[in-house]
């Protein structure tokens, strides 16, 4: 047995992640147009966010204010620097740059904001890692074009990509094209097609077919962005980004194993195409069998080959499991919103997410075996209710435990399995609006933000125990994952 005892690479990108629409607020400042996130209300713990037709009086839209990062970013970036961040992952709000989405020229005030933000990061030697499209398509593209139903949106997206690649070519090296592009493999959930693609499906439509068409336009748009980016700056590292929830078979019954394999194929065809530049065979067969007449041209297929990504970014929160049903062909009937089952071997978060640190090591190995590309863990974390004490502390030992256990598995994958991992940016750097629920109380950050689900609160920032813990992890380059001083902050009385 040979265990590699070398530590993580010296230039390992420790940091934290967020997305523009979840923290910036200032939704109509500096010429910004409405985005899909601006027409979504807040949900409770178990119901979905409502998508309204435009912004309507009497509704509450949590993303309109976010945590006001648009104005307060200097103090926040300073806190990130204090934690020792080497990188900071955020997105560029598409509708700040192209407020409607279909303009020919970018909005200067929007571009200027990200100049200020990236300069602020660089001041502390924090490398920005930038997602082009993170659930924030200009809303006008939804009403006018049906979102990514339309090939025209490919052009609008690449125009946006070109504008920001040119503008920030000396400030940003690491890019990601579409955030969690594969979430929409769960096409029956209205939230995912809307947030990812600006699409609302009519009851008489085949949502799966709609998803495959939109997904095709997006992988093409991604491949064009990769080509444009590399022309502008050959040093750019442009990655794909997927939600890596591995799907385990519920049992060792062969039909369950086959079903889990199909589930993985259905979840990861997006990255198959973005990494390999070609469609997997099972999927072209599937399109034929289903009778889908998709708009996939020869030129598209050539572009997919020319615009392969440089690395693979992924989020990891949880694992899934699936079981075959009686009398079905498991290769043909997988539906994610129907066919996932509870894994009784792992605990769940307060929001029912299956917490599985070993699944991260499994995922890193699986992705390495499949793609042979550098991997970047660009999200990992746990949404939890935090209590701010009277003296402004947050004893989030559950968050420290979650991150500790996942970093430990990441390090085993790197040190013992030899998986190439570029960096680790937990979700989230600071408390922000939850994407799926719109709640502030589903907190992920190292920094507590005084804001409640109804939008009340002072917006003051407070360091949580996890802030000091993560600072220590970064300072030791991941060598010491134990709570600082045996849990000084976690153990303080009162
Ligand atoms: P929230 C579903 C499954 C896994 C990750 O999620 C997901 C989603 C969609 O909600 O989203 C990513 O805030 C996403 C972030 C999001 C984060 O995970 O719903 O990239 O924007 O905030 C956490 O608890």
Tab-separated table of C-alpha atoms in Angstrom, residues 100-359:
chain	number	residue	atom	x	y	z
A	100	UNK	CA	-32.568	43.326	-22.115
A	101	UNK	CA	-30.227	40.683	-23.468
A	102	UNK	CA	-30.649	41.497	-27.145
A	103	UNK	CA	-28.858	44.861	-27.362
A	104	UNK	CA	-25.882	45.222	-29.668
A	105	UNK	CA	-23.742	47.204	-27.228
A	106	UNK	CA	-22.981	46.473	-23.560
A	107	UNK	CA	-24.014	48.759	-20.693
A	108	UNK	CA	-20.951	50.651	-19.480
A	109	UNK	CA	-22.201	51.137	-15.899
A	110	UNK	CA	-22.564	47.365	-15.542
A	111	UNK	CA	-19.093	46.694	-16.930
A	112	UNK	CA	-17.629	49.335	-14.611
A	113	UNK	CA	-19.087	47.617	-11.536
A	114	UNK	CA	-17.205	44.374	-12.244
A	115	UNK	CA	-14.021	46.343	-12.920
A	116	UNK	CA	-14.320	47.706	-9.410
A	117	UNK	CA	-15.109	44.305	-7.928
A	118	UNK	CA	-12.290	42.441	-9.702
A	119	UNK	CA	-9.816	45.234	-8.872
A	120	UNK	CA	-10.827	44.956	-5.235
A	121	UNK	CA	-10.167	41.204	-5.339
A	122	UNK	CA	-6.799	41.622	-7.041
A	123	UNK	CA	-5.783	44.170	-4.423
A	124	UNK	CA	-5.683	41.228	-2.006
A	125	UNK	CA	-4.273	38.789	-4.607
A	126	UNK	CA	-7.626	37.033	-4.771
A	127	UNK	CA	-8.139	35.421	-8.169
A	128	UNK	CA	-11.684	35.877	-9.499
A	129	UNK	CA	-13.367	32.708	-10.808
A	130	UNK	CA	-16.265	33.883	-12.930
A	131	UNK	CA	-19.429	32.126	-14.059
A	132	UNK	CA	-20.997	33.616	-17.182
A	133	UNK	CA	-24.518	32.351	-16.649
A	134	UNK	CA	-25.635	31.490	-13.129
A	135	UNK	CA	-29.464	31.406	-13.105
A	136	UNK	CA	-29.761	35.073	-14.127
A	137	UNK	CA	-30.733	35.362	-17.791
A	138	UNK	CA	-32.248	38.738	-18.776
A	139	UNK	CA	-36.002	38.390	-18.295
A	140	UNK	CA	-36.696	40.083	-21.616
A	141	UNK	CA	-35.167	37.047	-23.351
A	142	UNK	CA	-37.827	34.925	-21.659
A	143	UNK	CA	-40.796	37.033	-22.723
A	144	UNK	CA	-39.469	37.839	-26.196
A	145	UNK	CA	-37.734	34.628	-27.244
A	146	UNK	CA	-38.811	31.896	-24.845
A	147	UNK	CA	-35.334	31.733	-23.336
A	148	UNK	CA	-33.092	28.956	-24.633
A	149	UNK	CA	-35.919	27.520	-26.700
A	150	UNK	CA	-34.598	29.940	-29.275
A	151	UNK	CA	-31.333	29.611	-31.174
A	152	UNK	CA	-31.179	33.425	-31.184
A	153	UNK	CA	-30.320	33.314	-27.486
A	154	UNK	CA	-27.099	31.486	-28.419
A	155	UNK	CA	-26.043	34.651	-30.276
A	156	UNK	CA	-27.045	36.906	-27.382
A	157	UNK	CA	-25.105	34.746	-24.961
A	158	UNK	CA	-21.947	34.697	-27.063
A	159	UNK	CA	-22.166	38.477	-27.526
A	160	UNK	CA	-22.299	38.785	-23.730
A	161	UNK	CA	-19.394	36.354	-23.320
A	162	UNK	CA	-17.281	38.260	-25.848
A	163	UNK	CA	-17.979	41.596	-24.168
A	164	UNK	CA	-16.864	40.417	-20.733
A	165	UNK	CA	-13.925	38.322	-22.021
A	166	UNK	CA	-12.590	41.427	-23.794
A	167	UNK	CA	-13.204	43.765	-20.915
A	168	UNK	CA	-11.700	41.586	-18.162
A	169	UNK	CA	-9.059	39.715	-20.171
A	170	UNK	CA	-6.290	40.963	-17.857
A	171	UNK	CA	-8.262	40.615	-14.620
A	172	UNK	CA	-9.921	37.204	-14.887
A	173	UNK	CA	-8.285	33.950	-15.940
A	174	UNK	CA	-10.747	31.297	-14.691
A	175	UNK	CA	-14.190	31.149	-16.260
A	176	UNK	CA	-17.186	28.802	-16.150
A	177	UNK	CA	-19.832	28.890	-18.873
A	178	UNK	CA	-23.210	27.676	-17.513
A	179	UNK	CA	-23.764	27.011	-13.823
A	180	UNK	CA	-25.051	23.505	-13.072
A	181	UNK	CA	-26.095	23.087	-16.678
A	182	UNK	CA	-27.267	19.550	-15.853
A	183	UNK	CA	-29.802	20.538	-13.184
A	184	UNK	CA	-32.352	20.553	-15.954
A	185	UNK	CA	-32.070	16.806	-16.351
A	186	UNK	CA	-34.769	17.187	-13.701
A	187	UNK	CA	-36.987	18.734	-16.383
A	188	UNK	CA	-40.278	18.103	-14.576
A	189	UNK	CA	-39.415	20.625	-11.905
A	190	UNK	CA	-40.555	24.065	-13.141
A	191	UNK	CA	-37.822	25.785	-11.156
A	192	UNK	CA	-34.894	24.204	-12.971
A	193	UNK	CA	-35.879	24.904	-16.583
A	194	UNK	CA	-36.768	28.469	-15.653
A	195	UNK	CA	-33.634	29.286	-13.681
A	196	UNK	CA	-31.233	27.553	-16.050
A	197	UNK	CA	-32.831	28.323	-19.390
A	198	UNK	CA	-35.601	30.892	-18.993
A	199	UNK	CA	-38.160	28.311	-20.077
A	200	UNK	CA	-41.692	27.664	-18.883
A	201	UNK	CA	-43.276	24.501	-20.221
A	202	UNK	CA	-46.935	24.299	-21.211
A	203	UNK	CA	-48.961	21.348	-19.855
A	204	UNK	CA	-49.323	19.767	-23.313
A	205	UNK	CA	-45.622	19.952	-24.085
A	206	UNK	CA	-43.016	17.205	-23.667
A	207	UNK	CA	-40.746	18.859	-21.097
A	208	UNK	CA	-38.024	16.326	-21.732
A	209	UNK	CA	-37.823	17.185	-25.419
A	210	UNK	CA	-37.850	20.921	-24.610
A	211	UNK	CA	-34.981	20.333	-22.188
A	212	UNK	CA	-32.890	18.453	-24.737
A	213	UNK	CA	-33.316	21.208	-27.325
A	214	UNK	CA	-32.423	23.973	-24.857
A	215	UNK	CA	-29.544	21.893	-23.486
A	216	UNK	CA	-28.236	21.484	-27.025
A	217	UNK	CA	-28.290	25.222	-27.661
A	218	UNK	CA	-26.495	25.739	-24.364
A	219	UNK	CA	-23.684	23.276	-25.020
A	220	UNK	CA	-23.269	24.919	-28.437
A	221	UNK	CA	-23.240	28.385	-26.802
A	222	UNK	CA	-20.678	27.072	-24.305
A	223	UNK	CA	-18.455	25.725	-27.110
A	224	UNK	CA	-18.634	29.052	-28.962
A	225	UNK	CA	-17.739	30.938	-25.787
A	226	UNK	CA	-14.723	28.664	-25.274
A	227	UNK	CA	-13.521	29.416	-28.799
A	228	UNK	CA	-14.080	33.166	-28.482
A	229	UNK	CA	-12.383	33.252	-25.089
A	230	UNK	CA	-9.300	31.393	-26.265
A	231	UNK	CA	-8.963	33.797	-29.200
A	232	UNK	CA	-9.093	36.785	-26.881
A	233	UNK	CA	-6.677	35.341	-24.347
A	234	UNK	CA	-5.062	31.936	-24.923
A	235	UNK	CA	-4.271	31.758	-21.200
A	236	UNK	CA	-7.934	31.692	-20.226
A	237	UNK	CA	-9.043	28.544	-18.436
A	238	UNK	CA	-12.679	28.032	-19.380
A	239	UNK	CA	-14.591	25.292	-17.663
A	240	UNK	CA	-17.952	23.540	-17.731
A	241	UNK	CA	-19.951	23.426	-14.496
A	242	UNK	CA	-22.207	20.593	-13.395
A	243	UNK	CA	-24.109	19.628	-10.269
A	244	UNK	CA	-22.319	16.443	-9.259
A	245	UNK	CA	-24.857	14.425	-7.375
A	246	UNK	CA	-23.859	10.834	-8.111
A	247	UNK	CA	-26.788	8.446	-8.396
A	248	UNK	CA	-26.270	5.155	-6.556
A	249	UNK	CA	-28.269	1.987	-7.187
A	250	UNK	CA	-30.607	1.367	-4.235
A	251	UNK	CA	-29.538	-2.300	-4.138
A	252	UNK	CA	-27.232	-4.706	-5.977
A	253	UNK	CA	-30.156	-5.953	-8.054
A	254	UNK	CA	-28.917	-5.735	-11.668
A	255	UNK	CA	-31.972	-3.733	-12.756
A	256	UNK	CA	-31.205	-1.139	-10.056
A	257	UNK	CA	-27.616	-0.966	-11.236
A	258	UNK	CA	-28.715	-0.456	-14.840
A	259	UNK	CA	-31.160	2.206	-13.761
A	260	UNK	CA	-28.492	4.065	-11.797
A	261	UNK	CA	-26.223	3.914	-14.814
A	262	UNK	CA	-28.911	5.464	-16.997
A	263	UNK	CA	-29.530	8.088	-14.328
A	264	UNK	CA	-25.862	9.053	-14.463
A	265	UNK	CA	-25.932	9.132	-18.268
A	266	UNK	CA	-28.983	11.380	-18.188
A	267	UNK	CA	-27.382	13.734	-15.661
A	268	UNK	CA	-23.961	13.937	-17.255
A	269	UNK	CA	-24.537	14.029	-21.015
A	270	UNK	CA	-24.063	17.806	-20.843
A	271	UNK	CA	-20.508	17.525	-19.538
A	272	UNK	CA	-19.873	14.521	-21.831
A	273	UNK	CA	-20.510	16.866	-24.756
A	274	UNK	CA	-18.651	19.831	-23.260
A	275	UNK	CA	-15.591	17.738	-22.429
A	276	UNK	CA	-15.496	15.243	-25.328
A	277	UNK	CA	-16.988	17.492	-28.011
A	278	UNK	CA	-19.384	14.766	-29.156
A	279	UNK	CA	-22.760	13.358	-28.161
A	280	UNK	CA	-22.736	10.028	-26.311
A	281	UNK	CA	-24.111	7.161	-28.401
A	282	UNK	CA	-26.864	6.240	-25.953
A	283	UNK	CA	-28.324	9.727	-26.340
A	284	UNK	CA	-28.476	9.908	-30.133
A	285	UNK	CA	-30.128	6.486	-30.039
A	286	UNK	CA	-32.537	7.772	-27.432
A	287	UNK	CA	-33.470	10.844	-29.529
A	288	UNK	CA	-34.276	8.511	-32.436
A	289	UNK	CA	-36.291	6.116	-30.327
A	290	UNK	CA	-38.279	8.963	-28.799
A	291	UNK	CA	-38.880	10.519	-32.208
A	292	UNK	CA	-37.337	13.826	-31.130
A	293	UNK	CA	-36.656	16.066	-34.115
A	294	UNK	CA	-34.087	18.362	-32.594
A	295	UNK	CA	-32.435	21.292	-34.299
A	296	UNK	CA	-28.852	19.996	-34.232
A	297	UNK	CA	-26.866	21.095	-37.266
A	298	UNK	CA	-23.567	19.928	-38.783
A	299	UNK	CA	-22.106	23.331	-37.909
A	300	UNK	CA	-23.151	22.797	-34.277
A	301	UNK	CA	-21.425	19.426	-34.156
A	302	UNK	CA	-18.251	20.964	-35.596
A	303	UNK	CA	-18.354	23.736	-32.999
A	304	UNK	CA	-18.799	21.258	-30.162
A	305	UNK	CA	-15.538	19.615	-31.263
A	306	UNK	CA	-13.733	22.939	-31.531
A	307	UNK	CA	-14.878	24.357	-28.212
A	308	UNK	CA	-14.035	21.708	-25.634
A	309	UNK	CA	-13.611	22.976	-22.082
A	310	UNK	CA	-10.253	23.255	-20.296
A	311	UNK	CA	-11.402	21.933	-16.953
A	312	UNK	CA	-14.503	20.707	-15.187
A	313	UNK	CA	-16.024	22.675	-12.321
A	314	UNK	CA	-18.677	21.038	-10.222
A	315	UNK	CA	-20.835	21.496	-7.153
A	316	UNK	CA	-21.132	18.729	-4.629
A	317	UNK	CA	-23.772	18.839	-1.911
A	318	UNK	CA	-25.269	15.371	-1.737
A	319	UNK	CA	-25.690	12.000	-3.362
A	320	UNK	CA	-28.824	10.439	-4.809
A	321	UNK	CA	-30.091	6.873	-5.155
A	322	UNK	CA	-32.525	5.230	-7.540
A	323	UNK	CA	-34.388	1.938	-7.864
A	324	UNK	CA	-35.952	0.227	-10.859
A	325	UNK	CA	-39.695	-0.359	-10.834
A	326	UNK	CA	-41.448	-3.589	-11.794
A	327	UNK	CA	-42.113	-4.174	-15.486
A	328	UNK	CA	-40.009	-1.439	-16.971
A	329	UNK	CA	-36.963	-1.182	-19.144
A	330	UNK	CA	-34.658	0.743	-16.817
A	331	UNK	CA	-32.646	2.043	-19.756
A	332	UNK	CA	-35.688	3.730	-21.117
A	333	UNK	CA	-37.844	5.084	-18.393
A	334	UNK	CA	-35.673	7.144	-16.104
A	335	UNK	CA	-37.280	10.294	-14.740
A	336	UNK	CA	-35.309	12.095	-12.063
A	337	UNK	CA	-38.192	13.808	-10.319
A	338	UNK	CA	-39.988	10.460	-9.991
A	339	UNK	CA	-37.289	7.842	-9.606
A	340	UNK	CA	-34.983	9.022	-6.831
A	341	UNK	CA	-35.279	7.128	-3.552
A	342	UNK	CA	-34.022	7.826	-0.043
A	343	UNK	CA	-30.620	6.439	0.847
A	344	UNK	CA	-31.055	5.153	4.390
A	345	UNK	CA	-27.292	4.921	4.958
A	346	UNK	CA	-26.698	8.679	5.020
A	347	UNK	CA	-28.199	11.479	7.145
A	348	UNK	CA	-30.135	14.406	5.703
A	349	UNK	CA	-29.835	18.166	6.147
A	350	UNK	CA	-32.765	20.212	7.463
A	351	UNK	CA	-33.811	20.626	3.836
A	352	UNK	CA	-33.678	16.895	3.095
A	353	UNK	CA	-30.345	16.899	1.246
A	354	UNK	CA	-28.486	13.613	1.729
A	355	UNK	CA	-25.162	14.380	3.385
A	356	UNK	CA	-22.496	12.002	2.082
A	357	UNK	CA	-18.815	13.068	2.379
A	358	UNK	CA	-17.515	9.779	0.941
A	359	UNK	CA	-19.656	10.510	-2.092
